[in-house]
JSON list of C-alpha atoms in Angstrom, two decimals:
[
{"chain": "A", "resi": 16, "resn": "MET", "atom": "CA", "xyz": [-12.98, -0.98, 16.44]},
{"chain": "A", "resi": 17, "resn": "LYS", "atom": "CA", "xyz": [-12.88, 0.06, 20.15]},
{"chain": "A", "resi": 18, "resn": "GLU", "atom": "CA", "xyz": [-9.19, -1.28, 22.23]},
{"chain": "A", "resi": 19, "resn": "ALA", "atom": "CA", "xyz": [-12.03, -3.18, 23.97]},
{"chain": "A", "resi": 20, "resn": "ASP", "atom": "CA", "xyz": [-13.64, -4.59, 21.68]},
{"chain": "A", "resi": 21, "resn": "LYS", "atom": "CA", "xyz": [-10.20, -5.38, 19.21]},
{"chain": "A", "resi": 22, "resn": "ALA", "atom": "CA", "xyz": [-9.01, -7.81, 22.60]},
{"chain": "A", "resi": 23, "resn": "CYS", "atom": "CA", "xyz": [-12.24, -8.99, 22.91]},
{"chain": "A", "resi": 24, "resn": "ALA", "atom": "CA", "xyz": [-12.00, -10.42, 19.50]},
{"chain": "A", "resi": 25, "resn": "ALA", "atom": "CA", "xyz": [-8.75, -11.38, 19.98]},
{"chain": "A", "resi": 26, "resn": "ASP", "atom": "CA", "xyz": [-9.60, -13.29, 22.81]},
{"chain": "A", "resi": 27, "resn": "LEU", "atom": "CA", "xyz": [-11.81, -15.36, 20.53]},
{"chain": "A", "resi": 28, "resn": "GLN", "atom": "CA", "xyz": [-10.25, -15.61, 17.63]},
{"chain": "A", "resi": 29, "resn": "LYS", "atom": "CA", "xyz": [-7.58, -17.54, 19.93]},
{"chain": "A", "resi": 30, "resn": "SER", "atom": "CA", "xyz": [-10.00, -19.51, 21.36]},
{"chain": "A", "resi": 31, "resn": "GLY", "atom": "CA", "xyz": [-11.35, -21.20, 18.08]},
{"chain": "A", "resi": 32, "resn": "THR", "atom": "CA", "xyz": [-14.39, -18.89, 18.74]},
{"chain": "A", "resi": 33, "resn": "SER", "atom": "CA", "xyz": [-15.79, -15.86, 16.14]},
{"chain": "A", "resi": 34, "resn": "GLN", "atom": "CA", "xyz": [-16.39, -12.74, 16.44]},
{"chain": "A", "resi": 35, "resn": "GLY", "atom": "CA", "xyz": [-19.96, -12.31, 15.63]},
{"chain": "A", "resi": 36, "resn": "MET", "atom": "CA", "xyz": [-20.77, -9.30, 14.13]},
{"chain": "A", "resi": 37, "resn": "ILE", "atom": "CA", "xyz": [-23.78, -6.37, 14.13]},
{"chain": "A", "resi": 38, "resn": "GLN", "atom": "CA", "xyz": [-25.11, -5.86, 10.52]},
{"chain": "A", "resi": 39, "resn": "VAL", "atom": "CA", "xyz": [-27.93, -3.38, 9.46]},
{"chain": "A", "resi": 40, "resn": "TYR", "atom": "CA", "xyz": [-28.76, -3.49, 6.13]},
{"chain": "A", "resi": 41, "resn": "THR", "atom": "CA", "xyz": [-31.00, -0.23, 5.24]},
{"chain": "A", "resi": 42, "resn": "GLY", "atom": "CA", "xyz": [-31.80, 2.86, 2.47]},
{"chain": "A", "resi": 43, "resn": "ASN", "atom": "CA", "xyz": [-35.18, 3.18, 0.48]},
{"chain": "A", "resi": 44, "resn": "GLY", "atom": "CA", "xyz": [-34.55, 0.00, -2.04]},
{"chain": "A", "resi": 45, "resn": "LYS", "atom": "CA", "xyz": [-36.16, -2.92, -2.47]},
{"chain": "A", "resi": 46, "resn": "GLY", "atom": "CA", "xyz": [-34.19, -6.11, -1.02]},
{"chain": "A", "resi": 47, "resn": "LYS", "atom": "CA", "xyz": [-33.33, -5.97, 3.23]},
{"chain": "A", "resi": 48, "resn": "THR", "atom": "CA", "xyz": [-35.06, -8.59, 4.55]},
{"chain": "A", "resi": 49, "resn": "THR", "atom": "CA", "xyz": [-34.47, -10.55, 0.97]},
{"chain": "A", "resi": 50, "resn": "ALA", "atom": "CA", "xyz": [-30.75, -9.94, 1.88]},
{"chain": "A", "resi": 51, "resn": "ALA", "atom": "CA", "xyz": [-31.13, -10.90, 5.15]},
{"chain": "A", "resi": 52, "resn": "ILE", "atom": "CA", "xyz": [-33.31, -13.79, 4.35]},
{"chain": "A", "resi": 53, "resn": "GLY", "atom": "CA", "xyz": [-29.90, -15.25, 1.83]},
{"chain": "A", "resi": 54, "resn": "LEU", "atom": "CA", "xyz": [-27.66, -15.00, 4.90]},
{"chain": "A", "resi": 55, "resn": "ALA", "atom": "CA", "xyz": [-29.91, -16.80, 7.14]},
{"chain": "A", "resi": 56, "resn": "VAL", "atom": "CA", "xyz": [-29.70, -19.45, 4.20]},
{"chain": "A", "resi": 57, "resn": "ARG", "atom": "CA", "xyz": [-26.11, -19.64, 4.25]},
{"chain": "A", "resi": 58, "resn": "ALA", "atom": "CA", "xyz": [-25.16, -19.67, 7.47]},
{"chain": "A", "resi": 59, "resn": "VAL", "atom": "CA", "xyz": [-27.70, -22.95, 7.55]},
{"chain": "A", "resi": 60, "resn": "GLY", "atom": "CA", "xyz": [-25.42, -24.27, 5.06]},
{"chain": "A", "resi": 61, "resn": "ALA", "atom": "CA", "xyz": [-22.47, -23.78, 7.10]},
{"chain": "A", "resi": 62, "resn": "GLY", "atom": "CA", "xyz": [-24.22, -25.92, 9.70]},
{"chain": "A", "resi": 63, "resn": "LYS", "atom": "CA", "xyz": [-25.38, -22.56, 12.12]},
{"chain": "A", "resi": 64, "resn": "LYS", "atom": "CA", "xyz": [-28.42, -22.22, 13.89]},
{"chain": "A", "resi": 65, "resn": "VAL", "atom": "CA", "xyz": [-30.65, -19.37, 13.47]},
{"chain": "A", "resi": 66, "resn": "MET", "atom": "CA", "xyz": [-33.69, -17.08, 15.22]},
{"chain": "A", "resi": 67, "resn": "PHE", "atom": "CA", "xyz": [-35.10, -15.41, 12.50]},
{"chain": "A", "resi": 68, "resn": "LEU", "atom": "CA", "xyz": [-37.44, -12.30, 14.22]},
{"chain": "A", "resi": 69, "resn": "GLN", "atom": "CA", "xyz": [-39.54, -10.03, 12.73]},
{"chain": "A", "resi": 70, "resn": "PHE", "atom": "CA", "xyz": [-40.85, -7.09, 13.92]},
{"chain": "A", "resi": 71, "resn": "LEU", "atom": "CA", "xyz": [-44.57, -5.48, 12.10]},
{"chain": "A", "resi": 72, "resn": "LYS", "atom": "CA", "xyz": [-45.36, -8.62, 10.56]},
{"chain": "A", "resi": 73, "resn": "ALA", "atom": "CA", "xyz": [-47.59, -11.72, 10.67]},
{"chain": "A", "resi": 74, "resn": "LYS", "atom": "CA", "xyz": [-47.13, -14.66, 9.44]},
{"chain": "A", "resi": 75, "resn": "GLY", "atom": "CA", "xyz": [-48.39, -15.36, 5.83]},
{"chain": "A", "resi": 76, "resn": "TYR", "atom": "CA", "xyz": [-45.78, -14.14, 3.31]},
{"chain": "A", "resi": 77, "resn": "SER", "atom": "CA", "xyz": [-43.53, -16.63, 0.77]},
{"chain": "A", "resi": 78, "resn": "GLU", "atom": "CA", "xyz": [-40.80, -16.84, 3.24]},
{"chain": "A", "resi": 79, "resn": "HIS", "atom": "CA", "xyz": [-42.58, -17.89, 6.11]},
{"chain": "A", "resi": 80, "resn": "LYS", "atom": "CA", "xyz": [-43.47, -20.80, 4.59]},
{"chain": "A", "resi": 81, "resn": "SER", "atom": "CA", "xyz": [-39.56, -21.36, 2.81]},
{"chain": "A", "resi": 82, "resn": "LEU", "atom": "CA", "xyz": [-37.81, -20.69, 5.71]},
{"chain": "A", "resi": 83, "resn": "ALA", "atom": "CA", "xyz": [-40.34, -23.44, 7.90]},
{"chain": "A", "resi": 84, "resn": "VAL", "atom": "CA", "xyz": [-38.45, -26.57, 5.51]},
{"chain": "A", "resi": 85, "resn": "PHE", "atom": "CA", "xyz": [-35.45, -25.56, 7.36]},
{"chain": "A", "resi": 86, "resn": "GLY", "atom": "CA", "xyz": [-36.45, -27.21, 10.92]},
{"chain": "A", "resi": 87, "resn": "ASP", "atom": "CA", "xyz": [-35.21, -26.21, 13.79]},
{"chain": "A", "resi": 88, "resn": "LYS", "atom": "CA", "xyz": [-31.53, -24.91, 12.23]},
{"chain": "A", "resi": 89, "resn": "LEU", "atom": "CA", "xyz": [-33.63, -21.83, 11.84]},
{"chain": "A", "resi": 90, "resn": "THR", "atom": "CA", "xyz": [-36.17, -20.84, 13.80]},
{"chain": "A", "resi": 91, "resn": "LEU", "atom": "CA", "xyz": [-39.11, -17.85, 12.61]},
{"chain": "A", "resi": 92, "resn": "GLU", "atom": "CA", "xyz": [-41.26, -15.61, 15.34]},
{"chain": "A", "resi": 93, "resn": "THR", "atom": "CA", "xyz": [-43.02, -12.47, 14.43]},
{"chain": "A", "resi": 94, "resn": "VAL", "atom": "CA", "xyz": [-43.87, -10.05, 16.36]},
{"chain": "A", "resi": 95, "resn": "GLY", "atom": "CA", "xyz": [-46.49, -7.95, 13.90]},
{"chain": "A", "resi": 96, "resn": "LYS", "atom": "CA", "xyz": [-50.95, -8.85, 13.50]},
{"chain": "A", "resi": 97, "resn": "PRO", "atom": "CA", "xyz": [-52.71, -8.66, 10.06]},
{"chain": "A", "resi": 98, "resn": "PHE", "atom": "CA", "xyz": [-53.14, -5.19, 8.90]},
{"chain": "A", "resi": 99, "resn": "PHE", "atom": "CA", "xyz": [-49.47, -2.67, 9.57]},
{"chain": "A", "resi": 100, "resn": "ILE", "atom": "CA", "xyz": [-49.27, 1.07, 10.74]},
{"chain": "A", "resi": 101, "resn": "ALA", "atom": "CA", "xyz": [-46.99, 3.71, 9.32]},
{"chain": "A", "resi": 102, "resn": "PRO", "atom": "CA", "xyz": [-47.53, 7.13, 10.64]},
{"chain": "A", "resi": 103, "resn": "GLU", "atom": "CA", "xyz": [-49.31, 9.81, 9.28]},
{"chain": "A", "resi": 104, "resn": "GLY", "atom": "CA", "xyz": [-48.92, 11.97, 5.80]},
{"chain": "A", "resi": 105, "resn": "THR", "atom": "CA", "xyz": [-46.45, 8.88, 5.12]},
{"chain": "A", "resi": 106, "resn": "MET", "atom": "CA", "xyz": [-48.51, 6.95, 2.46]},
{"chain": "A", "resi": 107, "resn": "SER", "atom": "CA", "xyz": [-51.31, 8.52, -0.61]},
{"chain": "A", "resi": 108, "resn": "GLU", "atom": "CA", "xyz": [-54.64, 8.73, 0.76]},
{"chain": "A", "resi": 109, "resn": "GLU", "atom": "CA", "xyz": [-55.53, 6.54, -2.79]},
{"chain": "A", "resi": 110, "resn": "ASP", "atom": "CA", "xyz": [-53.04, 3.78, -1.31]},
{"chain": "A", "resi": 111, "resn": "ILE", "atom": "CA", "xyz": [-54.54, 4.10, 1.95]},
{"chain": "A", "resi": 112, "resn": "ALA", "atom": "CA", "xyz": [-58.23, 3.75, -0.47]},
{"chain": "A", "resi": 113, "resn": "LYS", "atom": "CA", "xyz": [-56.09, 0.47, -1.92]},
{"chain": "A", "resi": 114, "resn": "PHE", "atom": "CA", "xyz": [-54.91, -0.89, 2.03]},
{"chain": "A", "resi": 115, "resn": "GLY", "atom": "CA", "xyz": [-57.76, -0.83, 3.24]},
{"chain": "A", "resi": 116, "resn": "GLU", "atom": "CA", "xyz": [-58.47, -2.17, 6.38]},
{"chain": "A", "resi": 117, "resn": "SER", "atom": "CA", "xyz": [-54.68, -3.84, 6.34]},
{"chain": "A", "resi": 118, "resn": "VAL", "atom": "CA", "xyz": [-53.28, -0.23, 7.17]},
{"chain": "A", "resi": 119, "resn": "VAL", "atom": "CA", "xyz": [-53.60, 1.55, 11.04]},
{"chain": "A", "resi": 120, "resn": "ILE", "atom": "CA", "xyz": [-52.60, 5.83, 10.23]},
{"chain": "A", "resi": 121, "resn": "PHE", "atom": "CA", "xyz": [-51.42, 6.65, 13.60]},
{"chain": "A", "resi": 122, "resn": "PRO", "atom": "CA", "xyz": [-50.39, 10.81, 14.39]},
{"chain": "A", "resi": 123, "resn": "PRO", "atom": "CA", "xyz": [-46.50, 11.26, 13.98]},
{"chain": "A", "resi": 124, "resn": "GLY", "atom": "CA", "xyz": [-45.09, 9.79, 17.44]},
{"chain": "A", "resi": 125, "resn": "ASN", "atom": "CA", "xyz": [-48.27, 8.05, 18.67]},
{"chain": "A", "resi": 126, "resn": "PRO", "atom": "CA", "xyz": [-47.86, 4.87, 17.76]},
{"chain": "A", "resi": 127, "resn": "PRO", "atom": "CA", "xyz": [-51.12, 2.18, 18.99]},
{"chain": "A", "resi": 128, "resn": "ALA", "atom": "CA", "xyz": [-50.40, 1.32, 22.30]},
{"chain": "A", "resi": 129, "resn": "GLU", "atom": "CA", "xyz": [-51.42, -3.07, 21.58]},
{"chain": "A", "resi": 130, "resn": "TYR", "atom": "CA", "xyz": [-48.54, -2.77, 18.72]},
{"chain": "A", "resi": 131, "resn": "ARG", "atom": "CA", "xyz": [-46.15, -1.14, 21.31]},
{"chain": "A", "resi": 132, "resn": "ALA", "atom": "CA", "xyz": [-46.65, -3.61, 23.66]},
{"chain": "A", "resi": 133, "resn": "LEU", "atom": "CA", "xyz": [-46.66, -5.74, 21.26]},
{"chain": "A", "resi": 134, "resn": "VAL", "atom": "CA", "xyz": [-42.75, -4.84, 19.96]},
{"chain": "A", "resi": 135, "resn": "GLU", "atom": "CA", "xyz": [-41.67, -4.77, 23.78]},
{"chain": "A", "resi": 136, "resn": "ARG", "atom": "CA", "xyz": [-42.03, -8.17, 23.97]},
{"chain": "A", "resi": 137, "resn": "GLY", "atom": "CA", "xyz": [-40.23, -8.60, 20.78]},
{"chain": "A", "resi": 138, "resn": "LEU", "atom": "CA", "xyz": [-37.23, -6.96, 21.83]},
{"chain": "A", "resi": 139, "resn": "GLU", "atom": "CA", "xyz": [-37.04, -8.52, 25.18]},
{"chain": "A", "resi": 140, "resn": "ARG", "atom": "CA", "xyz": [-37.59, -11.24, 23.23]},
{"chain": "A", "resi": 141, "resn": "ALA", "atom": "CA", "xyz": [-34.26, -10.15, 21.11]},
{"chain": "A", "resi": 142, "resn": "ARG", "atom": "CA", "xyz": [-32.93, -9.98, 24.24]},
{"chain": "A", "resi": 143, "resn": "GLN", "atom": "CA", "xyz": [-32.85, -13.26, 25.50]},
{"chain": "A", "resi": 144, "resn": "VAL", "atom": "CA", "xyz": [-31.56, -14.58, 21.97]},
{"chain": "A", "resi": 145, "resn": "LEU", "atom": "CA", "xyz": [-28.88, -12.33, 21.39]},
{"chain": "A", "resi": 146, "resn": "ALA", "atom": "CA", "xyz": [-27.74, -13.20, 25.70]},
{"chain": "A", "resi": 147, "resn": "GLY", "atom": "CA", "xyz": [-28.60, -16.85, 25.82]},
{"chain": "A", "resi": 148, "resn": "GLY", "atom": "CA", "xyz": [-26.19, -17.64, 22.71]},
{"chain": "A", "resi": 149, "resn": "GLU", "atom": "CA", "xyz": [-27.92, -20.77, 21.16]},
{"chain": "A", "resi": 150, "resn": "TYR", "atom": "CA", "xyz": [-28.71, -19.01, 18.04]},
{"chain": "A", "resi": 151, "resn": "ASP", "atom": "CA", "xyz": [-25.21, -18.00, 15.54]},
{"chain": "A", "resi": 152, "resn": "LEU", "atom": "CA", "xyz": [-27.80, -16.21, 13.72]},
{"chain": "A", "resi": 153, "resn": "VAL", "atom": "CA", "xyz": [-30.00, -13.33, 15.00]},
{"chain": "A", "resi": 154, "resn": "VAL", "atom": "CA", "xyz": [-32.32, -11.18, 12.40]},
{"chain": "A", "resi": 155, "resn": "LEU", "atom": "CA", "xyz": [-34.10, -8.00, 13.29]},
{"chain": "A", "resi": 156, "resn": "ASP", "atom": "CA", "xyz": [-35.89, -7.92, 10.61]},
{"chain": "A", "resi": 157, "resn": "GLU", "atom": "CA", "xyz": [-37.62, -4.67, 9.80]},
{"chain": "A", "resi": 158, "resn": "ILE", "atom": "CA", "xyz": [-36.78, -3.67, 13.64]},
{"chain": "A", "resi": 159, "resn": "ASN", "atom": "CA", "xyz": [-35.28, -0.21, 11.80]},
{"chain": "A", "resi": 160, "resn": "VAL", "atom": "CA", "xyz": [-38.82, 0.65, 10.62]},
{"chain": "A", "resi": 161, "resn": "ALA", "atom": "CA", "xyz": [-40.45, 0.06, 14.61]},
{"chain": "A", "resi": 162, "resn": "LEU", "atom": "CA", "xyz": [-37.18, 2.68, 15.76]},
{"chain": "A", "resi": 163, "resn": "SER", "atom": "CA", "xyz": [-38.00, 5.56, 13.13]},
{"chain": "A", "resi": 164, "resn": "PHE", "atom": "CA", "xyz": [-42.04, 4.65, 14.45]},
{"chain": "A", "resi": 165, "resn": "ASN", "atom": "CA", "xyz": [-40.95, 4.79, 17.77]},
{"chain": "A", "resi": 166, "resn": "LEU", "atom": "CA", "xyz": [-42.22, 1.58, 18.93]},
{"chain": "A", "resi": 167, "resn": "VAL", "atom": "CA", "xyz": [-38.31, 0.44, 19.83]},
{"chain": "A", "resi": 168, "resn": "LYS", "atom": "CA", "xyz": [-36.19, 3.58, 21.49]},
{"chain": "A", "resi": 169, "resn": "TRP", "atom": "CA", "xyz": [-32.95, 3.64, 20.57]},
{"chain": "A", "resi": 170, "resn": "PRO", "atom": "CA", "xyz": [-31.13, 3.32, 24.24]},
{"chain": "A", "resi": 171, "resn": "ASP", "atom": "CA", "xyz": [-33.87, -0.02, 25.08]},
{"chain": "A", "resi": 172, "resn": "LEU", "atom": "CA", "xyz": [-32.33, -1.79, 22.15]},
{"chain": "A", "resi": 173, "resn": "GLU", "atom": "CA", "xyz": [-29.11, -0.30, 22.24]},
{"chain": "A", "resi": 174, "resn": "ALA", "atom": "CA", "xyz": [-29.15, -2.09, 25.58]},
{"chain": "A", "resi": 175, "resn": "VAL", "atom": "CA", "xyz": [-29.91, -5.46, 23.97]},
{"chain": "A", "resi": 176, "resn": "LEU", "atom": "CA", "xyz": [-26.59, -5.32, 21.82]},
{"chain": "A", "resi": 177, "resn": "ASP", "atom": "CA", "xyz": [-24.47, -4.26, 24.71]},
{"chain": "A", "resi": 178, "resn": "SER", "atom": "CA", "xyz": [-26.03, -7.64, 26.19]},
{"chain": "A", "resi": 179, "resn": "ARG", "atom": "CA", "xyz": [-25.07, -9.32, 23.30]},
{"chain": "A", "resi": 180, "resn": "ASN", "atom": "CA", "xyz": [-23.03, -13.34, 23.74]},
{"chain": "A", "resi": 181, "resn": "PRO", "atom": "CA", "xyz": [-20.19, -11.99, 21.33]},
{"chain": "A", "resi": 182, "resn": "ALA", "atom": "CA", "xyz": [-19.78, -15.33, 19.65]},
{"chain": "A", "resi": 183, "resn": "VAL", "atom": "CA", "xyz": [-23.56, -14.42, 18.05]},
{"chain": "A", "resi": 184, "resn": "GLU", "atom": "CA", "xyz": [-24.06, -12.47, 14.74]},
{"chain": "A", "resi": 185, "resn": "VAL", "atom": "CA", "xyz": [-26.97, -9.96, 14.50]},
{"chain": "A", "resi": 186, "resn": "VAL", "atom": "CA", "xyz": [-28.89, -8.26, 11.53]},
{"chain": "A", "resi": 187, "resn": "LEU", "atom": "CA", "xyz": [-30.98, -5.60, 11.71]},
{"chain": "A", "resi": 188, "resn": "THR", "atom": "CA", "xyz": [-33.26, -4.66, 8.76]},
{"chain": "A", "resi": 189, "resn": "GLY", "atom": "CA", "xyz": [-35.49, -1.63, 8.00]},
{"chain": "A", "resi": 190, "resn": "ARG", "atom": "CA", "xyz": [-35.81, 1.55, 6.40]},
{"chain": "A", "resi": 191, "resn": "GLY", "atom": "CA", "xyz": [-34.58, 4.76, 8.79]},
{"chain": "A", "resi": 192, "resn": "ALA", "atom": "CA", "xyz": [-31.99, 3.09, 10.49]},
{"chain": "A", "resi": 193, "resn": "PRO", "atom": "CA", "xyz": [-30.59, 5.93, 12.69]},
{"chain": "A", "resi": 194, "resn": "GLU", "atom": "CA", "xyz": [-26.97, 7.81, 12.88]},
{"chain": "A", "resi": 195, "resn": "GLU", "atom": "CA", "xyz": [-26.84, 5.88, 16.42]},
{"chain": "A", "resi": 196, "resn": "LEU", "atom": "CA", "xyz": [-27.30, 2.90, 15.47]},
{"chain": "A", "resi": 197, "resn": "ILE", "atom": "CA", "xyz": [-25.24, 3.38, 12.12]},
{"chain": "A", "resi": 198, "resn": "ARG", "atom": "CA", "xyz": [-21.89, 3.82, 13.97]},
{"chain": "A", "resi": 199, "resn": "LYS", "atom": "CA", "xyz": [-22.52, 1.62, 16.67]},
{"chain": "A", "resi": 200, "resn": "ALA", "atom": "CA", "xyz": [-22.16, -1.34, 13.28]},
{"chain": "A", "resi": 201, "resn": "ASP", "atom": "CA", "xyz": [-19.74, -3.03, 12.58]},
{"chain": "A", "resi": 202, "resn": "LEU", "atom": "CA", "xyz": [-21.75, -3.45, 9.10]},
{"chain": "A", "resi": 203, "resn": "VAL", "atom": "CA", "xyz": [-23.66, -0.97, 7.26]},
{"chain": "A", "resi": 204, "resn": "THR", "atom": "CA", "xyz": [-25.84, -1.33, 4.18]},
{"chain": "A", "resi": 205, "resn": "GLU", "atom": "CA", "xyz": [-27.87, 1.21, 1.96]},
{"chain": "A", "resi": 206, "resn": "MET", "atom": "CA", "xyz": [-30.28, -0.29, -0.17]},
{"chain": "A", "resi": 207, "resn": "LYS", "atom": "CA", "xyz": [-30.63, 2.80, -2.85]},
{"chain": "A", "resi": 208, "resn": "GLU", "atom": "CA", "xyz": [-34.43, 2.99, -4.05]},
{"chain": "A", "resi": 209, "resn": "ILE", "atom": "CA", "xyz": [-32.91, 3.58, -8.05]},
{"chain": "A", "resi": 210, "resn": "LYS", "atom": "CA", "xyz": [-35.73, 2.45, -10.18]},
{"chain": "A", "resi": 211, "resn": "HIS", "atom": "CA", "xyz": [-38.93, 0.76, -9.42]},
{"chain": "A", "resi": 212, "resn": "TYR", "atom": "CA", "xyz": [-41.94, -0.68, -10.87]},
{"chain": "A", "resi": 213, "resn": "TYR", "atom": "CA", "xyz": [-44.39, -0.48, -7.77]},
{"chain": "A", "resi": 214, "resn": "HIS", "atom": "CA", "xyz": [-44.38, 3.19, -8.61]},
{"chain": "A", "resi": 215, "resn": "ASP", "atom": "CA", "xyz": [-43.90, 3.94, -12.01]},
{"chain": "A", "resi": 216, "resn": "LEU", "atom": "CA", "xyz": [-46.14, 0.99, -13.44]},
{"chain": "A", "resi": 217, "resn": "GLY", "atom": "CA", "xyz": [-48.22, 1.58, -10.27]},
{"chain": "A", "resi": 218, "resn": "LEU", "atom": "CA", "xyz": [-48.10, -2.86, -10.07]},
{"chain": "A", "resi": 219, "resn": "GLU", "atom": "CA", "xyz": [-48.94, -4.20, -6.54]},
{"chain": "A", "resi": 220, "resn": "ALA", "atom": "CA", "xyz": [-47.03, -6.24, -4.71]},
{"chain": "A", "resi": 221, "resn": "ARG", "atom": "CA", "xyz": [-46.27, -9.95, -6.31]},
{"chain": "A", "resi": 222, "resn": "LEU", "atom": "CA", "xyz": [-46.59, -13.47, -4.76]},
{"chain": "A", "resi": 223, "resn": "GLY", "atom": "CA", "xyz": [-43.08, -14.73, -4.37]},
{"chain": "A", "resi": 224, "resn": "ILE", "atom": "CA", "xyz": [-41.53, -11.57, -5.73]},
{"chain": "A", "resi": 225, "resn": "GLU", "atom": "CA", "xyz": [-41.75, -9.18, -3.31]},
{"chain": "A", "resi": 226, "resn": "ASN", "atom": "CA", "xyz": [-44.93, -11.55, -1.58]}
]
C-alpha cells in the first residue's frame, strides 16, 4: 500500500470508518460471480448496503430472483442484452451453432457499438455509486470481461476506481483481469479450472447451479 493510502486508512480507523478495499475475482475456473454473491449476502447480513452491478448480463438468471428478496438492502442492476457476445476464435463452431441467436460473434477489437454504448452507461453508473458512498459494497460483476473485450478501457476504469469514496468496498469479477488491475487491487483471487463437467462430459448449464 502506498504511504498516502496508509495515512488515509489510519485516518478512517481513527474516525471509526473502515477502509474499503479493491477485490478482484478472476481466472478461468467456475465461481467468480458465485463468490461475489456470497460476499454480498454476508454484507447484507452485517447490516451493510450493497449494489450489485452486472455487466454483459440481462436479468433472467436464478440469482436475480434470490437477490431480489433483500429489498432495499441490495440493489441489482444489469448492463446487457438477452444475447451475449464473444470475439472471433474464442468459441467452437459447434458451440456457436448450439447457442444460435443467443450469441453474437465480433471481430477482435471491434465489439458491437450497441454493447459499447451500454457498457459506457454502466461505467458511469459505477462511478456514481462508488463516489456517492450510499453503498458499503459495490460489485462490478463481469467488468473484467468487458475490459478484455475492449468494451472498457483501463484508464477509464482506473479513473472510476480512483473516484471511489474511500469507505466503499468494491469487487470486480470476470476472467481476464489485466495486470494493471491486479497491481491496483488489494486482494486478488484466481479461480483455476482443474476439472469441469461442461468440458469433460459436455453438460450444459444447469438451472440453479450455473443458471
